[in-house]
């Protein structure tokens, strides 16, 4: 069987719930494995000429999801490297299967309490605001985040590689563990 990643001929798609630390790990992995790096959200912002928040506000979430899917599929054909996905990019089984056929899907897992704290202090995430643009209460945010998390869990769980960020004392340790797992994966 062909060794998919030791020869670095496959892309690595880094998934996980929002604020789980995907881009931090993905960037470090790209440097470690000497691969190129792309962030799907940044790619969407570049191609649409707008911030993610502005796309949600002006075009609505369904439009964002359509573009997220389109640009991700495009990257699977036209970009080789480490790609950090948005937390909702695994929209359905077809995308999960497509990413696993075309590369390696790696999921970063981070405890929910940590996610909640990071999301609350970010100010940039569309989920923080209600339809009138007002900031949601902690209780509402928590319920919505939990609902989303459990809705997506089945997709995250299908990743070929999982990295539990709470197990490591430092970013370097986590990157080393992730690299080892990638190299062991055949
Ligand atoms: C989203 C996560 C965000 C971004 C958008 C929607 C989500 O990316 O794609 O705000 O639905 O989980 P991060 O996971 O990098 O925050």
PDB file of C-alpha atoms and ligand atoms in Angstrom:
ATOM      1  CA  UNK A   1       0.000   0.000   0.000  1.00  0.00           C
ATOM      2  CA  UNK A   2       1.263   3.455  -0.858  1.00  0.00           C
ATOM      3  CA  UNK A   3       2.458   5.510   2.080  1.00  0.00           C
ATOM      4  CA  UNK A   4       0.265   8.577   1.713  1.00  0.00           C
ATOM      5  CA  UNK A   5       1.904  11.158   3.910  1.00  0.00           C
ATOM      6  CA  UNK A   6       5.504  10.135   4.508  1.00  0.00           C
ATOM      7  CA  UNK A   7       6.022  10.990   0.877  1.00  0.00           C
ATOM      8  CA  UNK A   8       4.065  14.240   1.472  1.00  0.00           C
ATOM      9  CA  UNK A   9       2.059  13.841  -1.661  1.00  0.00           C
ATOM     10  CA  UNK A  10      -1.311  14.313   0.013  1.00  0.00           C
ATOM     11  CA  UNK A  11      -2.957  17.347   1.501  1.00  0.00           C
ATOM     12  CA  UNK A  12      -3.870  17.437   5.176  1.00  0.00           C
ATOM     13  CA  UNK A  13      -7.260  18.935   6.036  1.00  0.00           C
ATOM     14  CA  UNK A  14      -7.437  20.170   9.614  1.00  0.00           C
ATOM     15  CA  UNK A  15     -10.931  20.164  11.063  1.00  0.00           C
ATOM     16  CA  UNK A  16     -12.483  20.617  14.512  1.00  0.00           C
ATOM     17  CA  UNK A  17     -15.066  22.780  16.201  1.00  0.00           C
ATOM     18  CA  UNK A  18     -14.692  26.550  16.043  1.00  0.00           C
ATOM     19  CA  UNK A  19     -11.929  27.940  18.288  1.00  0.00           C
ATOM     20  CA  UNK A  20     -10.415  24.500  18.811  1.00  0.00           C
ATOM     21  CA  UNK A  21      -6.985  25.699  17.660  1.00  0.00           C
ATOM     22  CA  UNK A  22      -7.116  24.369  14.094  1.00  0.00           C
ATOM     23  CA  UNK A  23      -5.155  27.139  12.419  1.00  0.00           C
ATOM     24  CA  UNK A  24      -2.448  27.207  15.106  1.00  0.00           C
ATOM     25  CA  UNK A  25      -1.861  23.473  14.666  1.00  0.00           C
ATOM     26  CA  UNK A  26      -2.245  23.552  10.874  1.00  0.00           C
ATOM     27  CA  UNK A  27       0.329  26.351  10.459  1.00  0.00           C
ATOM     28  CA  UNK A  28       2.825  24.610  12.726  1.00  0.00           C
ATOM     29  CA  UNK A  29       2.287  21.302  10.923  1.00  0.00           C
ATOM     30  CA  UNK A  30       2.859  22.915   7.550  1.00  0.00           C
ATOM     31  CA  UNK A  31       6.157  24.350   8.797  1.00  0.00           C
ATOM     32  CA  UNK A  32       7.188  21.037  10.371  1.00  0.00           C
ATOM     33  CA  UNK A  33       6.303  18.953   7.305  1.00  0.00           C
ATOM     34  CA  UNK A  34       7.576  21.586   4.874  1.00  0.00           C
ATOM     35  CA  UNK A  35       4.231  21.892   3.183  1.00  0.00           C
ATOM     36  CA  UNK A  36       2.291  24.932   2.020  1.00  0.00           C
ATOM     37  CA  UNK A  37      -0.480  26.310   4.227  1.00  0.00           C
ATOM     38  CA  UNK A  38      -3.917  27.721   3.529  1.00  0.00           C
ATOM     39  CA  UNK A  39      -6.779  28.803   5.744  1.00  0.00           C
ATOM     40  CA  UNK A  40     -10.159  28.156   4.095  1.00  0.00           C
ATOM     41  CA  UNK A  41     -11.852  31.131   5.804  1.00  0.00           C
ATOM     42  CA  UNK A  42      -9.081  33.452   4.574  1.00  0.00           C
ATOM     43  CA  UNK A  43      -9.474  31.989   1.096  1.00  0.00           C
ATOM     44  CA  UNK A  44     -13.227  32.693   1.178  1.00  0.00           C
ATOM     45  CA  UNK A  45     -12.583  36.267   2.377  1.00  0.00           C
ATOM     46  CA  UNK A  46     -10.036  36.804  -0.379  1.00  0.00           C
ATOM     47  CA  UNK A  47     -12.182  35.406  -3.159  1.00  0.00           C
ATOM     48  CA  UNK A  48     -15.339  37.178  -1.986  1.00  0.00           C
ATOM     49  CA  UNK A  49     -13.541  40.428  -1.108  1.00  0.00           C
ATOM     50  CA  UNK A  50     -15.347  40.542   2.262  1.00  0.00           C
ATOM     51  CA  UNK A  51     -14.862  39.409   5.833  1.00  0.00           C
ATOM     52  CA  UNK A  52     -16.660  36.255   7.006  1.00  0.00           C
ATOM     53  CA  UNK A  53     -18.835  38.443   9.226  1.00  0.00           C
ATOM     54  CA  UNK A  54     -19.780  40.676   6.259  1.00  0.00           C
ATOM     55  CA  UNK A  55     -20.622  37.621   4.125  1.00  0.00           C
ATOM     56  CA  UNK A  56     -22.931  36.319   6.885  1.00  0.00           C
ATOM     57  CA  UNK A  57     -24.503  39.775   7.369  1.00  0.00           C
ATOM     58  CA  UNK A  58     -24.932  40.738   3.741  1.00  0.00           C
ATOM     59  CA  UNK A  59     -25.465  37.418   1.966  1.00  0.00           C
ATOM     60  CA  UNK A  60     -26.646  35.098   4.741  1.00  0.00           C
ATOM     61  CA  UNK A  61     -25.305  31.804   6.033  1.00  0.00           C
ATOM     62  CA  UNK A  62     -26.593  29.610   3.131  1.00  0.00           C
ATOM     63  CA  UNK A  63     -24.529  31.699   0.687  1.00  0.00           C
ATOM     64  CA  UNK A  64     -21.473  31.374   2.950  1.00  0.00           C
ATOM     65  CA  UNK A  65     -21.922  27.582   3.110  1.00  0.00           C
ATOM     66  CA  UNK A  66     -22.262  27.349  -0.672  1.00  0.00           C
ATOM     67  CA  UNK A  67     -19.004  29.254  -1.181  1.00  0.00           C
ATOM     68  CA  UNK A  68     -17.264  27.371   1.626  1.00  0.00           C
ATOM     69  CA  UNK A  69     -18.117  24.099  -0.119  1.00  0.00           C
ATOM     70  CA  UNK A  70     -17.213  25.358  -3.595  1.00  0.00           C
ATOM     71  CA  UNK A  71     -13.821  26.781  -2.596  1.00  0.00           C
ATOM     72  CA  UNK A  72     -12.922  23.780  -0.459  1.00  0.00           C
ATOM     73  CA  UNK A  73     -13.624  21.366  -3.299  1.00  0.00           C
ATOM     74  CA  UNK A  74     -11.632  23.624  -5.597  1.00  0.00           C
ATOM     75  CA  UNK A  75      -8.681  23.524  -3.161  1.00  0.00           C
ATOM     76  CA  UNK A  76      -8.755  19.717  -3.121  1.00  0.00           C
ATOM     77  CA  UNK A  77      -8.042  19.801  -6.866  1.00  0.00           C
ATOM     78  CA  UNK A  78      -5.782  22.821  -7.101  1.00  0.00           C
ATOM     79  CA  UNK A  79      -3.811  23.104  -3.865  1.00  0.00           C
ATOM     80  CA  UNK A  80      -1.512  20.677  -2.141  1.00  0.00           C
ATOM     81  CA  UNK A  81      -0.578  21.411   1.458  1.00  0.00           C
ATOM     82  CA  UNK A  82      -2.088  21.785   4.918  1.00  0.00           C
ATOM     83  CA  UNK A  83      -5.542  23.377   4.875  1.00  0.00           C
ATOM     84  CA  UNK A  84      -7.192  24.717   8.017  1.00  0.00           C
ATOM     85  CA  UNK A  85     -10.987  24.438   7.643  1.00  0.00           C
ATOM     86  CA  UNK A  86     -13.743  26.455   9.296  1.00  0.00           C
ATOM     87  CA  UNK A  87     -15.583  24.566  12.035  1.00  0.00           C
ATOM     88  CA  UNK A  88     -18.653  24.027   9.842  1.00  0.00           C
ATOM     89  CA  UNK A  89     -16.875  23.050   6.627  1.00  0.00           C
ATOM     90  CA  UNK A  90     -17.705  19.355   7.051  1.00  0.00           C
ATOM     91  CA  UNK A  91     -21.227  20.127   5.908  1.00  0.00           C
ATOM     92  CA  UNK A  92     -22.272  16.614   4.990  1.00  0.00           C
ATOM     93  CA  UNK A  93     -21.038  13.081   4.384  1.00  0.00           C
ATOM     94  CA  UNK A  94     -20.100  13.836   0.786  1.00  0.00           C
ATOM     95  CA  UNK A  95     -17.534  16.452   1.851  1.00  0.00           C
ATOM     96  CA  UNK A  96     -16.104  14.197   4.563  1.00  0.00           C
ATOM     97  CA  UNK A  97     -15.686  11.351   2.056  1.00  0.00           C
ATOM     98  CA  UNK A  98     -14.237  13.681  -0.570  1.00  0.00           C
ATOM     99  CA  UNK A  99     -11.589  15.030   1.827  1.00  0.00           C
ATOM    100  CA  UNK A 100     -10.644  11.542   3.012  1.00  0.00           C
ATOM    101  CA  UNK A 101     -10.295  10.279  -0.550  1.00  0.00           C
ATOM    102  CA  UNK A 102      -8.218  13.278  -1.580  1.00  0.00           C
ATOM    103  CA  UNK A 103      -6.061  13.626   1.513  1.00  0.00           C
ATOM    104  CA  UNK A 104      -5.842  13.091   5.211  1.00  0.00           C
ATOM    105  CA  UNK A 105      -8.496  14.457   7.558  1.00  0.00           C
ATOM    106  CA  UNK A 106      -7.150  15.484  10.971  1.00  0.00           C
ATOM    107  CA  UNK A 107      -9.417  16.645  13.792  1.00  0.00           C
ATOM    108  CA  UNK A 108      -8.346  18.840  16.709  1.00  0.00           C
ATOM    109  CA  UNK A 109     -10.401  18.163  19.824  1.00  0.00           C
ATOM    110  CA  UNK A 110     -10.584  20.778  22.561  1.00  0.00           C
ATOM    111  CA  UNK A 111     -12.727  20.687  25.743  1.00  0.00           C
ATOM    112  CA  UNK A 112     -16.044  22.489  25.411  1.00  0.00           C
ATOM    113  CA  UNK A 113     -15.376  24.876  28.338  1.00  0.00           C
ATOM    114  CA  UNK A 114     -12.233  26.108  26.602  1.00  0.00           C
ATOM    115  CA  UNK A 115     -14.103  26.543  23.303  1.00  0.00           C
ATOM    116  CA  UNK A 116     -16.813  28.572  25.052  1.00  0.00           C
ATOM    117  CA  UNK A 117     -14.222  30.906  26.632  1.00  0.00           C
ATOM    118  CA  UNK A 118     -12.351  31.420  23.367  1.00  0.00           C
ATOM    119  CA  UNK A 119     -15.524  32.064  21.342  1.00  0.00           C
ATOM    120  CA  UNK A 120     -16.783  34.569  23.930  1.00  0.00           C
ATOM    121  CA  UNK A 121     -13.564  36.549  23.859  1.00  0.00           C
ATOM    122  CA  UNK A 122     -13.196  36.576  20.077  1.00  0.00           C
ATOM    123  CA  UNK A 123     -15.798  39.208  18.953  1.00  0.00           C
ATOM    124  CA  UNK A 124     -15.371  38.154  15.322  1.00  0.00           C
ATOM    125  CA  UNK A 125     -17.511  35.049  15.163  1.00  0.00           C
ATOM    126  CA  UNK A 126     -20.988  35.333  13.576  1.00  0.00           C
ATOM    127  CA  UNK A 127     -22.455  32.920  16.150  1.00  0.00           C
ATOM    128  CA  UNK A 128     -21.912  35.576  18.858  1.00  0.00           C
ATOM    129  CA  UNK A 129     -24.578  37.885  17.431  1.00  0.00           C
ATOM    130  CA  UNK A 130     -28.349  37.602  17.129  1.00  0.00           C
ATOM    131  CA  UNK A 131     -30.392  38.689  14.092  1.00  0.00           C
ATOM    132  CA  UNK A 132     -30.343  42.306  15.253  1.00  0.00           C
ATOM    133  CA  UNK A 133     -26.586  42.269  15.639  1.00  0.00           C
ATOM    134  CA  UNK A 134     -26.771  42.201  19.435  1.00  0.00           C
ATOM    135  CA  UNK A 135     -24.412  40.003  21.423  1.00  0.00           C
ATOM    136  CA  UNK A 136     -26.108  36.827  22.693  1.00  0.00           C
ATOM    137  CA  UNK A 137     -26.253  35.951  26.389  1.00  0.00           C
ATOM    138  CA  UNK A 138     -23.802  33.338  27.700  1.00  0.00           C
ATOM    139  CA  UNK A 139     -26.664  30.874  28.257  1.00  0.00           C
ATOM    140  CA  UNK A 140     -27.962  31.238  24.680  1.00  0.00           C
ATOM    141  CA  UNK A 141     -24.461  31.010  23.249  1.00  0.00           C
ATOM    142  CA  UNK A 142     -23.683  27.900  25.271  1.00  0.00           C
ATOM    143  CA  UNK A 143     -26.888  26.138  24.168  1.00  0.00           C
ATOM    144  CA  UNK A 144     -26.312  27.022  20.520  1.00  0.00           C
ATOM    145  CA  UNK A 145     -22.668  25.979  20.586  1.00  0.00           C
ATOM    146  CA  UNK A 146     -23.545  22.659  22.245  1.00  0.00           C
ATOM    147  CA  UNK A 147     -26.297  21.956  19.703  1.00  0.00           C
ATOM    148  CA  UNK A 148     -23.936  22.691  16.818  1.00  0.00           C
ATOM    149  CA  UNK A 149     -21.151  20.671  18.391  1.00  0.00           C
ATOM    150  CA  UNK A 150     -23.299  17.538  18.735  1.00  0.00           C
ATOM    151  CA  UNK A 151     -24.740  18.000  15.252  1.00  0.00           C
ATOM    152  CA  UNK A 152     -21.224  17.992  13.805  1.00  0.00           C
ATOM    153  CA  UNK A 153     -19.597  15.432  16.100  1.00  0.00           C
ATOM    154  CA  UNK A 154     -20.282  12.480  13.805  1.00  0.00           C
ATOM    155  CA  UNK A 155     -18.339  14.211  11.015  1.00  0.00           C
ATOM    156  CA  UNK A 156     -15.393  15.202  13.234  1.00  0.00           C
ATOM    157  CA  UNK A 157     -15.211  11.637  14.567  1.00  0.00           C
ATOM    158  CA  UNK A 158     -14.593  10.294  11.067  1.00  0.00           C
ATOM    159  CA  UNK A 159     -11.200  12.007  10.806  1.00  0.00           C
ATOM    160  CA  UNK A 160      -8.389   9.514  10.214  1.00  0.00           C
ATOM    161  CA  UNK A 161      -6.270  11.337  12.799  1.00  0.00           C
ATOM    162  CA  UNK A 162      -7.434  12.930  16.041  1.00  0.00           C
ATOM    163  CA  UNK A 163      -5.402  15.238  18.249  1.00  0.00           C
ATOM    164  CA  UNK A 164      -6.731  16.019  21.723  1.00  0.00           C
ATOM    165  CA  UNK A 165      -5.245  19.415  22.535  1.00  0.00           C
ATOM    166  CA  UNK A 166      -5.913  19.021  26.287  1.00  0.00           C
ATOM    167  CA  UNK A 167      -3.367  16.174  26.456  1.00  0.00           C
ATOM    168  CA  UNK A 168      -0.341  18.314  25.687  1.00  0.00           C
ATOM    169  CA  UNK A 169       1.501  20.811  27.849  1.00  0.00           C
ATOM    170  CA  UNK A 170       2.666  22.994  24.978  1.00  0.00           C
ATOM    171  CA  UNK A 171       2.055  23.707  21.338  1.00  0.00           C
ATOM    172  CA  UNK A 172       5.374  22.059  20.432  1.00  0.00           C
ATOM    173  CA  UNK A 173       4.366  18.833  22.161  1.00  0.00           C
ATOM    174  CA  UNK A 174       1.067  18.806  20.324  1.00  0.00           C
ATOM    175  CA  UNK A 175       2.731  19.435  16.964  1.00  0.00           C
ATOM    176  CA  UNK A 176       5.221  16.646  17.607  1.00  0.00           C
ATOM    177  CA  UNK A 177       2.445  14.215  18.552  1.00  0.00           C
ATOM    178  CA  UNK A 178       0.409  15.187  15.496  1.00  0.00           C
ATOM    179  CA  UNK A 179       3.429  14.804  13.207  1.00  0.00           C
ATOM    180  CA  UNK A 180       4.164  11.351  14.654  1.00  0.00           C
ATOM    181  CA  UNK A 181       0.561  10.284  14.102  1.00  0.00           C
ATOM    182  CA  UNK A 182       0.644  11.558  10.521  1.00  0.00           C
ATOM    183  CA  UNK A 183       3.875   9.749   9.784  1.00  0.00           C
ATOM    184  CA  UNK A 184       2.539   6.514  11.267  1.00  0.00           C
ATOM    185  CA  UNK A 185      -0.619   6.759   9.204  1.00  0.00           C
ATOM    186  CA  UNK A 186      -0.362   4.633   6.076  1.00  0.00           C
TER     187      UNK A 186
HETATM  188  C1  LIG B   1     -17.881  28.637  11.581  1.00  0.00           C
HETATM  189  C2  LIG B   1     -16.569  28.664  11.976  1.00  0.00           C
HETATM  190  C3  LIG B   1     -15.643  29.721  11.555  1.00  0.00           C
HETATM  191  C4  LIG B   1     -16.071  30.335  10.213  1.00  0.00           C
HETATM  192  C5  LIG B   1     -17.495  30.772  10.286  1.00  0.00           C
HETATM  193  C6  LIG B   1     -18.454  29.635  10.637  1.00  0.00           C
HETATM  194  C7  LIG B   1     -18.755  27.546  12.073  1.00  0.00           C
HETATM  195  O1  LIG B   1     -14.317  29.229  11.446  1.00  0.00           O
HETATM  196  O2  LIG B   1     -15.909  29.421   9.163  1.00  0.00           O
HETATM  197  O3  LIG B   1     -17.578  31.788  11.252  1.00  0.00           O
HETATM  198  O4  LIG B   1     -19.915  27.455  11.625  1.00  0.00           O
HETATM  199  O5  LIG B   1     -18.298  26.755  12.931  1.00  0.00           O
HETATM  200  P1  LIG B   1     -13.454  28.769  12.743  1.00  0.00           P
HETATM  201  O6  LIG B   1     -13.807  27.356  13.030  1.00  0.00           O
HETATM  202  O7  LIG B   1     -12.040  28.909  12.282  1.00  0.00           O
HETATM  203  O8  LIG B   1     -13.821  29.699  13.832  1.00  0.00           O
END
